[in-house]
Amino acid sequence: MVILLIAASWLLATTKVLSQGRFAKNMTKTPSDALLFNGLIFSTGAIFFLPIFGINLPLFGITACFFVGAFNVLFQMAYVCAFSCGPISLTAMISTTSMVVPIIVSAVAYKESLSVFRIIGIIVTIIALYFTTEKISKNSIKLKWALFTLLAFVANFSSSLIQKVYLKSVPDTDTFSFVAVHFSFAAIISLGLYVILSASGKKSSYKLGKNVVLTALFIGVILGIFNLIYSYSLAVIDATVYLPIFNGGQTVLVTLCTSLFMKEKLTKRQKISIILGVIAIVLMSL
């Protein structure tokens, strides 16, 4: 069961990153572009899942959903903007290192198992993530890309941490309803911010054509299903087990797929990262 959850997480997350990255490279130029696109994505998830799963949460759960939704908006906006002006594999790699924060919190606050093998696996994962990148001269790193990537890093671990704390506090929560509600908040926040920016003259640079809508619908369904699996996994699997394996495997897959399908060349350092990533996954599975 655990293996199936992790494998499904890898497949869905990688598909989402590739689709989102392709769109960002071709269409995204400003935060307004990202907010509108992500608003459509979150709206898709909310429309699909809210009528099915409803709002079966206490007030504490609804509050947690609001903050998770807000951080997801920040993460997805920063993610898309970073994709648009920098390498997809590098951006994805940096954001996945944020897993260390909820893993440490889970081990310290909730006494979740953190064996020697898993500690070594985490260290190897971090080394693998480092080797995913090329050494880049300071002059070649765009300030805009660095800022958006940092925002994605902070928002990613903040969202995961809030989910983990809530799910541990209310272990019998309806995780599917949790996803539906935080998607709804994310849709409202994204589109609300876009309306505010549009009113100030900062409209999106693209029109809502068939390609944009269909891409957003596809990613919305993929992201929604991924979040259902992700939230359920955090509730039934120790974060010290699930998060390292998920993030390590996703990094390897994204690196390979961006090389194969998006023509991001696989360097010697990235090949080393893939080997280390596989070793880390084996270690963290022990």
C-alpha positions as YAML, in Angstrom:
chain: A
units: angstrom
residues:
- id: 1
  name: MET
  ca: [0.00, 0.00, 0.00]
- id: 2
  name: VAL
  ca: [2.78, 2.42, 0.98]
- id: 3
  name: ILE
  ca: [4.69, 1.63, -2.24]
- id: 4
  name: LEU
  ca: [1.59, 2.29, -4.36]
- id: 5
  name: LEU
  ca: [0.94, 5.64, -2.63]
- id: 6
  name: ILE
  ca: [4.53, 6.77, -3.17]
- id: 7
  name: ALA
  ca: [4.64, 5.59, -6.80]
- id: 8
  name: ALA
  ca: [1.36, 7.39, -7.57]
- id: 9
  name: SER
  ca: [2.73, 10.53, -5.89]
- id: 10
  name: TRP
  ca: [5.86, 10.42, -8.05]
- id: 11
  name: LEU
  ca: [3.92, 9.98, -11.29]
- id: 12
  name: LEU
  ca: [1.32, 12.67, -10.60]
- id: 13
  name: ALA
  ca: [3.79, 15.23, -9.23]
- id: 14
  name: THR
  ca: [6.19, 14.79, -12.16]
- id: 15
  name: THR
  ca: [3.37, 15.06, -14.71]
- id: 16
  name: LYS
  ca: [2.20, 18.25, -13.03]
- id: 17
  name: VAL
  ca: [5.70, 19.79, -12.96]
- id: 18
  name: LEU
  ca: [6.34, 19.02, -16.64]
- id: 19
  name: SER
  ca: [2.95, 20.38, -17.77]
- id: 20
  name: GLN
  ca: [3.25, 23.46, -15.60]
- id: 21
  name: GLY
  ca: [6.84, 24.04, -16.69]
- id: 22
  name: ARG
  ca: [5.98, 23.80, -20.38]
- id: 23
  name: PHE
  ca: [3.15, 26.32, -19.95]
- id: 24
  name: ALA
  ca: [5.35, 28.67, -17.91]
- id: 25
  name: LYS
  ca: [8.10, 28.68, -20.54]
- id: 26
  name: ASN
  ca: [5.64, 29.54, -23.31]
- id: 27
  name: MET
  ca: [3.05, 31.76, -21.63]
- id: 28
  name: THR
  ca: [4.04, 33.14, -18.20]
- id: 29
  name: LYS
  ca: [5.70, 36.54, -18.02]
- id: 30
  name: THR
  ca: [4.32, 38.17, -14.85]
- id: 31
  name: PRO
  ca: [2.83, 37.22, -11.45]
- id: 32
  name: SER
  ca: [-0.58, 38.14, -12.92]
- id: 33
  name: ASP
  ca: [-0.12, 35.45, -15.56]
- id: 34
  name: ALA
  ca: [0.72, 32.91, -12.87]
- id: 35
  name: LEU
  ca: [-2.15, 33.93, -10.57]
- id: 36
  name: LEU
  ca: [-4.76, 33.63, -13.33]
- id: 37
  name: PHE
  ca: [-3.45, 30.28, -14.51]
- id: 38
  name: ASN
  ca: [-3.20, 28.88, -10.99]
- id: 39
  name: GLY
  ca: [-6.63, 30.28, -10.14]
- id: 40
  name: LEU
  ca: [-8.04, 28.18, -12.98]
- id: 41
  name: ILE
  ca: [-6.11, 25.13, -11.73]
- id: 42
  name: PHE
  ca: [-7.36, 25.47, -8.15]
- id: 43
  name: SER
  ca: [-10.90, 26.20, -9.36]
- id: 44
  name: THR
  ca: [-10.86, 22.94, -11.31]
- id: 45
  name: GLY
  ca: [-9.94, 21.01, -8.17]
- id: 46
  name: ALA
  ca: [-12.55, 22.82, -6.09]
- id: 47
  name: ILE
  ca: [-15.34, 22.28, -8.64]
- id: 48
  name: PHE
  ca: [-14.51, 18.58, -8.96]
- id: 49
  name: PHE
  ca: [-13.95, 17.71, -5.31]
- id: 50
  name: LEU
  ca: [-16.02, 20.06, -3.12]
- id: 51
  name: PRO
  ca: [-19.42, 18.69, -4.26]
- id: 52
  name: ILE
  ca: [-18.13, 15.13, -3.75]
- id: 53
  name: PHE
  ca: [-16.39, 15.46, -0.37]
- id: 54
  name: GLY
  ca: [-18.15, 18.50, 1.14]
- id: 55
  name: ILE
  ca: [-17.02, 20.51, 4.18]
- id: 56
  name: ASN
  ca: [-16.72, 17.80, 6.81]
- id: 57
  name: LEU
  ca: [-14.25, 19.66, 9.00]
- id: 58
  name: PRO
  ca: [-14.24, 21.44, 12.38]
- id: 59
  name: LEU
  ca: [-13.53, 25.17, 12.56]
- id: 60
  name: PHE
  ca: [-9.87, 24.40, 13.29]
- id: 61
  name: GLY
  ca: [-9.74, 22.36, 10.08]
- id: 62
  name: ILE
  ca: [-11.30, 25.13, 8.00]
- id: 63
  name: THR
  ca: [-8.78, 27.60, 9.43]
- id: 64
  name: ALA
  ca: [-5.92, 25.23, 8.59]
- id: 65
  name: CYS
  ca: [-7.33, 24.88, 5.07]
- id: 66
  name: PHE
  ca: [-7.26, 28.64, 4.63]
- id: 67
  name: PHE
  ca: [-3.57, 28.87, 5.51]
- id: 68
  name: VAL
  ca: [-2.67, 25.79, 3.44]
- id: 69
  name: GLY
  ca: [-4.59, 27.32, 0.52]
- id: 70
  name: ALA
  ca: [-2.80, 30.65, 0.94]
- id: 71
  name: PHE
  ca: [0.64, 29.03, 1.04]
- id: 72
  name: ASN
  ca: [-0.25, 26.86, -1.95]
- id: 73
  name: VAL
  ca: [-1.18, 30.00, -3.90]
- id: 74
  name: LEU
  ca: [2.17, 31.54, -3.01]
- id: 75
  name: PHE
  ca: [4.00, 28.32, -3.87]
- id: 76
  name: GLN
  ca: [2.32, 27.74, -7.23]
- id: 77
  name: MET
  ca: [2.66, 31.39, -8.27]
- id: 78
  name: ALA
  ca: [6.36, 31.46, -7.34]
- id: 79
  name: TYR
  ca: [6.89, 28.02, -8.92]
- id: 80
  name: VAL
  ca: [5.39, 29.04, -12.27]
- id: 81
  name: CYS
  ca: [7.24, 32.36, -12.32]
- id: 82
  name: ALA
  ca: [10.54, 30.62, -11.50]
- id: 83
  name: PHE
  ca: [9.92, 28.07, -14.26]
- id: 84
  name: SER
  ca: [9.37, 30.91, -16.72]
- id: 85
  name: CYS
  ca: [12.80, 32.47, -16.16]
- id: 86
  name: GLY
  ca: [15.00, 29.60, -14.98]
- id: 87
  name: PRO
  ca: [15.70, 25.87, -15.35]
- id: 88
  name: ILE
  ca: [12.82, 23.59, -14.37]
- id: 89
  name: SER
  ca: [14.99, 20.83, -12.87]
- id: 90
  name: LEU
  ca: [16.95, 23.31, -10.73]
- id: 91
  name: THR
  ca: [13.81, 25.05, -9.49]
- id: 92
  name: ALA
  ca: [12.14, 21.75, -8.62]
- id: 93
  name: MET
  ca: [15.29, 20.53, -6.88]
- id: 94
  name: ILE
  ca: [15.55, 23.57, -4.62]
- id: 95
  name: SER
  ca: [11.88, 23.49, -3.65]
- id: 96
  name: THR
  ca: [12.11, 19.81, -2.67]
- id: 97
  name: THR
  ca: [14.89, 20.50, -0.16]
- id: 98
  name: SER
  ca: [12.20, 22.19, 1.95]
- id: 99
  name: MET
  ca: [11.12, 18.67, 3.01]
- id: 100
  name: VAL
  ca: [13.80, 18.78, 5.70]
- id: 101
  name: VAL
  ca: [11.73, 21.18, 7.84]
- id: 102
  name: PRO
  ca: [8.56, 19.04, 8.28]
- id: 103
  name: ILE
  ca: [10.69, 15.89, 8.58]
- id: 104
  name: ILE
  ca: [12.67, 17.35, 11.50]
- id: 105
  name: VAL
  ca: [9.49, 18.69, 13.13]
- id: 106
  name: SER
  ca: [7.83, 15.27, 12.78]
- id: 107
  name: ALA
  ca: [10.81, 13.52, 14.32]
- id: 108
  name: VAL
  ca: [11.15, 15.97, 17.22]
- id: 109
  name: ALA
  ca: [7.54, 16.91, 18.00]
- id: 110
  name: TYR
  ca: [5.76, 13.65, 17.18]
- id: 111
  name: LYS
  ca: [8.56, 11.16, 17.90]
- id: 112
  name: GLU
  ca: [8.23, 9.65, 14.44]
- id: 113
  name: SER
  ca: [10.85, 7.07, 13.57]
- id: 114
  name: LEU
  ca: [14.09, 8.47, 12.20]
- id: 115
  name: SER
  ca: [16.46, 5.53, 11.95]
- id: 116
  name: VAL
  ca: [20.15, 5.73, 11.12]
- id: 117
  name: PHE
  ca: [19.40, 4.55, 7.57]
- id: 118
  name: ARG
  ca: [16.82, 7.31, 7.12]
- id: 119
  name: ILE
  ca: [19.16, 9.94, 8.48]
- id: 120
  name: ILE
  ca: [21.85, 8.80, 6.06]
- id: 121
  name: GLY
  ca: [19.21, 8.69, 3.30]
- id: 122
  name: ILE
  ca: [18.21, 12.29, 4.00]
- id: 123
  name: ILE
  ca: [21.86, 13.37, 3.87]
- id: 124
  name: VAL
  ca: [22.39, 11.48, 0.60]
- id: 125
  name: THR
  ca: [19.19, 13.04, -0.79]
- id: 126
  name: ILE
  ca: [20.47, 16.53, 0.00]
- id: 127
  name: ILE
  ca: [23.79, 15.68, -1.66]
- id: 128
  name: ALA
  ca: [21.87, 14.31, -4.66]
- id: 129
  name: LEU
  ca: [19.84, 17.51, -4.86]
- id: 130
  name: TYR
  ca: [23.06, 19.51, -4.80]
- id: 131
  name: PHE
  ca: [24.48, 17.52, -7.71]
- id: 132
  name: THR
  ca: [21.29, 18.16, -9.68]
- id: 133
  name: THR
  ca: [22.60, 21.66, -10.29]
- id: 134
  name: GLU
  ca: [25.50, 22.99, -12.25]
- id: 135
  name: LYS
  ca: [27.83, 25.48, -10.67]
- id: 136
  name: ILE
  ca: [26.57, 28.76, -12.05]
- id: 137
  name: SER
  ca: [28.41, 32.05, -11.91]
- id: 138
  name: LYS
  ca: [26.72, 34.72, -9.82]
- id: 139
  name: ASN
  ca: [26.27, 36.97, -12.80]
- id: 140
  name: SER
  ca: [24.18, 34.38, -14.61]
- id: 141
  name: ILE
  ca: [21.59, 33.92, -11.83]
- id: 142
  name: LYS
  ca: [18.69, 36.25, -12.32]
- id: 143
  name: LEU
  ca: [17.53, 38.04, -9.18]
- id: 144
  name: LYS
  ca: [13.92, 37.48, -10.20]
- id: 145
  name: TRP
  ca: [14.42, 33.71, -10.52]
- id: 146
  name: ALA
  ca: [16.24, 33.55, -7.16]
- id: 147
  name: LEU
  ca: [13.43, 35.43, -5.40]
- id: 148
  name: PHE
  ca: [10.65, 33.29, -6.86]
- id: 149
  name: THR
  ca: [12.56, 30.08, -6.07]
- id: 150
  name: LEU
  ca: [13.10, 31.19, -2.46]
- id: 151
  name: LEU
  ca: [9.39, 32.00, -2.12]
- id: 152
  name: ALA
  ca: [8.53, 28.56, -3.49]
- id: 153
  name: PHE
  ca: [10.90, 26.96, -0.97]
- id: 154
  name: VAL
  ca: [9.34, 28.74, 2.03]
- id: 155
  name: ALA
  ca: [5.76, 28.28, 0.88]
- id: 156
  name: ASN
  ca: [6.28, 24.58, 0.14]
- id: 157
  name: PHE
  ca: [7.50, 23.60, 3.61]
- id: 158
  name: SER
  ca: [4.97, 25.94, 5.28]
- id: 159
  name: SER
  ca: [2.06, 24.24, 3.53]
- id: 160
  name: SER
  ca: [3.35, 20.73, 4.34]
- id: 161
  name: LEU
  ca: [4.04, 21.66, 7.96]
- id: 162
  name: ILE
  ca: [0.55, 23.07, 8.54]
- id: 163
  name: GLN
  ca: [-1.03, 19.96, 7.01]
- id: 164
  name: LYS
  ca: [1.12, 17.67, 9.16]
- id: 165
  name: VAL
  ca: [0.37, 19.56, 12.39]
- id: 166
  name: TYR
  ca: [-3.36, 19.59, 11.69]
- id: 167
  name: LEU
  ca: [-3.55, 15.93, 10.65]
- id: 168
  name: LYS
  ca: [-1.66, 14.94, 13.80]
- id: 169
  name: SER
  ca: [-3.92, 17.12, 15.95]
- id: 170
  name: VAL
  ca: [-7.11, 15.72, 14.38]
- id: 171
  name: PRO
  ca: [-6.11, 12.17, 13.35]
- id: 172
  name: ASP
  ca: [-9.65, 11.17, 12.39]
- id: 173
  name: THR
  ca: [-10.07, 14.09, 10.01]
- id: 174
  name: ASP
  ca: [-11.62, 13.69, 6.56]
- id: 175
  name: THR
  ca: [-8.47, 14.22, 4.47]
- id: 176
  name: PHE
  ca: [-10.41, 14.33, 1.19]
- id: 177
  name: SER
  ca: [-12.66, 17.10, 2.50]
- id: 178
  name: PHE
  ca: [-9.51, 18.90, 3.68]
- id: 179
  name: VAL
  ca: [-8.15, 18.90, 0.13]
- id: 180
  name: ALA
  ca: [-11.46, 20.09, -1.36]
- id: 181
  name: VAL
  ca: [-11.73, 22.99, 1.09]
- id: 182
  name: HIS
  ca: [-8.14, 24.20, 0.81]
- id: 183
  name: PHE
  ca: [-8.42, 24.06, -3.00]
- id: 184
  name: SER
  ca: [-11.52, 26.26, -2.71]
- id: 185
  name: PHE
  ca: [-9.66, 28.79, -0.57]
- id: 186
  name: ALA
  ca: [-6.71, 28.71, -2.98]
- id: 187
  name: ALA
  ca: [-9.02, 29.36, -5.95]
- id: 188
  name: ILE
  ca: [-10.68, 32.31, -4.20]
- id: 189
  name: ILE
  ca: [-7.35, 33.80, -3.12]
- id: 190
  name: SER
  ca: [-5.70, 33.35, -6.54]
- id: 191
  name: LEU
  ca: [-8.54, 34.81, -8.55]
- id: 192
  name: GLY
  ca: [-9.14, 37.53, -5.95]
- id: 193
  name: LEU
  ca: [-5.52, 38.67, -6.16]
- id: 194
  name: TYR
  ca: [-5.68, 38.54, -9.95]
- id: 195
  name: VAL
  ca: [-8.78, 40.78, -9.96]
- id: 196
  name: ILE
  ca: [-6.98, 43.28, -7.71]
- id: 197
  name: LEU
  ca: [-3.91, 43.30, -9.98]
- id: 198
  name: SER
  ca: [-6.09, 43.61, -13.08]
- id: 199
  name: ALA
  ca: [-7.90, 46.59, -11.58]
- id: 200
  name: SER
  ca: [-4.53, 48.26, -11.10]
- id: 201
  name: GLY
  ca: [-3.71, 47.71, -14.76]
- id: 202
  name: LYS
  ca: [-1.61, 44.55, -14.39]
- id: 203
  name: LYS
  ca: [-3.66, 42.13, -16.48]
- id: 204
  name: SER
  ca: [-2.41, 38.81, -17.81]
- id: 205
  name: SER
  ca: [-0.39, 38.91, -21.01]
- id: 206
  name: TYR
  ca: [-2.39, 36.06, -22.59]
- id: 207
  name: LYS
  ca: [-6.04, 35.51, -23.39]
- id: 208
  name: LEU
  ca: [-8.15, 32.69, -21.99]
- id: 209
  name: GLY
  ca: [-8.09, 30.59, -25.12]
- id: 210
  name: LYS
  ca: [-8.78, 26.90, -25.53]
- id: 211
  name: ASN
  ca: [-5.15, 25.93, -24.94]
- id: 212
  name: VAL
  ca: [-4.91, 27.80, -21.64]
- id: 213
  name: VAL
  ca: [-8.21, 26.48, -20.30]
- id: 214
  name: LEU
  ca: [-7.58, 22.85, -21.28]
- id: 215
  name: THR
  ca: [-4.06, 22.94, -19.84]
- id: 216
  name: ALA
  ca: [-5.36, 24.39, -16.57]
- id: 217
  name: LEU
  ca: [-8.13, 21.77, -16.41]
- id: 218
  name: PHE
  ca: [-5.64, 18.95, -16.99]
- id: 219
  name: ILE
  ca: [-3.20, 20.21, -14.36]
- id: 220
  name: GLY
  ca: [-6.08, 20.93, -11.97]
- id: 221
  name: VAL
  ca: [-7.27, 17.32, -12.09]
- id: 222
  name: ILE
  ca: [-3.71, 15.98, -11.75]
- id: 223
  name: LEU
  ca: [-2.90, 18.32, -8.85]
- id: 224
  name: GLY
  ca: [-6.21, 17.54, -7.15]
- id: 225
  name: ILE
  ca: [-5.68, 13.77, -7.25]
- id: 226
  name: PHE
  ca: [-2.08, 14.24, -6.13]
- id: 227
  name: ASN
  ca: [-3.21, 16.30, -3.13]
- id: 228
  name: LEU
  ca: [-5.76, 13.65, -2.17]
- id: 229
  name: ILE
  ca: [-2.98, 11.04, -2.14]
- id: 230
  name: TYR
  ca: [-0.49, 13.40, -0.48]
- id: 231
  name: SER
  ca: [-2.80, 14.38, 2.39]
- id: 232
  name: TYR
  ca: [-3.88, 10.79, 2.94]
- id: 233
  name: SER
  ca: [-0.25, 9.66, 2.93]
- id: 234
  name: LEU
  ca: [0.74, 12.27, 5.53]
- id: 235
  name: ALA
  ca: [-2.09, 10.97, 7.72]
- id: 236
  name: VAL
  ca: [-1.17, 7.26, 7.50]
- id: 237
  name: ILE
  ca: [2.61, 7.26, 6.85]
- id: 238
  name: ASP
  ca: [5.27, 8.86, 9.04]
- id: 239
  name: ALA
  ca: [6.54, 12.05, 7.44]
- id: 240
  name: THR
  ca: [10.08, 10.87, 8.20]
- id: 241
  name: VAL
  ca: [9.38, 7.98, 5.78]
- id: 242
  name: TYR
  ca: [7.08, 9.45, 3.15]
- id: 243
  name: LEU
  ca: [8.58, 12.90, 2.54]
- id: 244
  name: PRO
  ca: [12.24, 11.87, 1.90]
- id: 245
  name: ILE
  ca: [11.25, 9.05, -0.44]
- id: 246
  name: PHE
  ca: [8.66, 11.13, -2.28]
- id: 247
  name: ASN
  ca: [10.84, 14.20, -2.75]
- id: 248
  name: GLY
  ca: [13.96, 12.22, -3.61]
- id: 249
  name: GLY
  ca: [12.14, 10.13, -6.21]
- id: 250
  name: GLN
  ca: [10.38, 13.15, -7.68]
- id: 251
  name: THR
  ca: [13.69, 14.96, -8.11]
- id: 252
  name: VAL
  ca: [15.16, 12.02, -10.02]
- id: 253
  name: LEU
  ca: [12.07, 11.73, -12.26]
- id: 254
  name: VAL
  ca: [11.83, 15.45, -12.95]
- id: 255
  name: THR
  ca: [15.53, 15.59, -13.86]
- id: 256
  name: LEU
  ca: [15.19, 12.65, -16.24]
- id: 257
  name: CYS
  ca: [11.93, 13.84, -17.81]
- id: 258
  name: THR
  ca: [13.04, 17.43, -18.35]
- id: 259
  name: SER
  ca: [16.08, 16.03, -20.12]
- id: 260
  name: LEU
  ca: [14.01, 13.69, -22.30]
- id: 261
  name: PHE
  ca: [10.93, 15.78, -23.04]
- id: 262
  name: MET
  ca: [11.96, 19.40, -22.54]
- id: 263
  name: LYS
  ca: [15.52, 19.14, -23.87]
- id: 264
  name: GLU
  ca: [17.18, 20.28, -20.64]
- id: 265
  name: LYS
  ca: [20.55, 18.62, -21.04]
- id: 266
  name: LEU
  ca: [21.51, 16.03, -18.45]
- id: 267
  name: THR
  ca: [24.98, 16.97, -17.21]
- id: 268
  name: LYS
  ca: [27.55, 14.80, -15.48]
- id: 269
  name: ARG
  ca: [26.57, 16.30, -12.12]
- id: 270
  name: GLN
  ca: [22.90, 15.51, -12.74]
- id: 271
  name: LYS
  ca: [23.74, 11.92, -13.66]
- id: 272
  name: ILE
  ca: [25.57, 11.63, -10.33]
- id: 273
  name: SER
  ca: [22.48, 13.05, -8.60]
- id: 274
  name: ILE
  ca: [20.29, 10.35, -10.13]
- id: 275
  name: ILE
  ca: [22.57, 7.58, -8.87]
- id: 276
  name: LEU
  ca: [22.67, 9.14, -5.40]
- id: 277
  name: GLY
  ca: [18.90, 9.66, -5.48]
- id: 278
  name: VAL
  ca: [18.29, 5.97, -6.12]
- id: 279
  name: ILE
  ca: [20.68, 5.05, -3.27]
- id: 280
  name: ALA
  ca: [18.89, 7.49, -0.95]
- id: 281
  name: ILE
  ca: [15.48, 6.03, -1.80]
- id: 282
  name: VAL
  ca: [16.73, 2.52, -0.98]
- id: 283
  name: LEU
  ca: [18.21, 3.70, 2.33]
- id: 284
  name: MET
  ca: [15.06, 5.55, 3.38]
- id: 285
  name: SER
  ca: [12.94, 2.52, 2.57]
- id: 286
  name: LEU
  ca: [14.84, 0.35, 5.10]
...
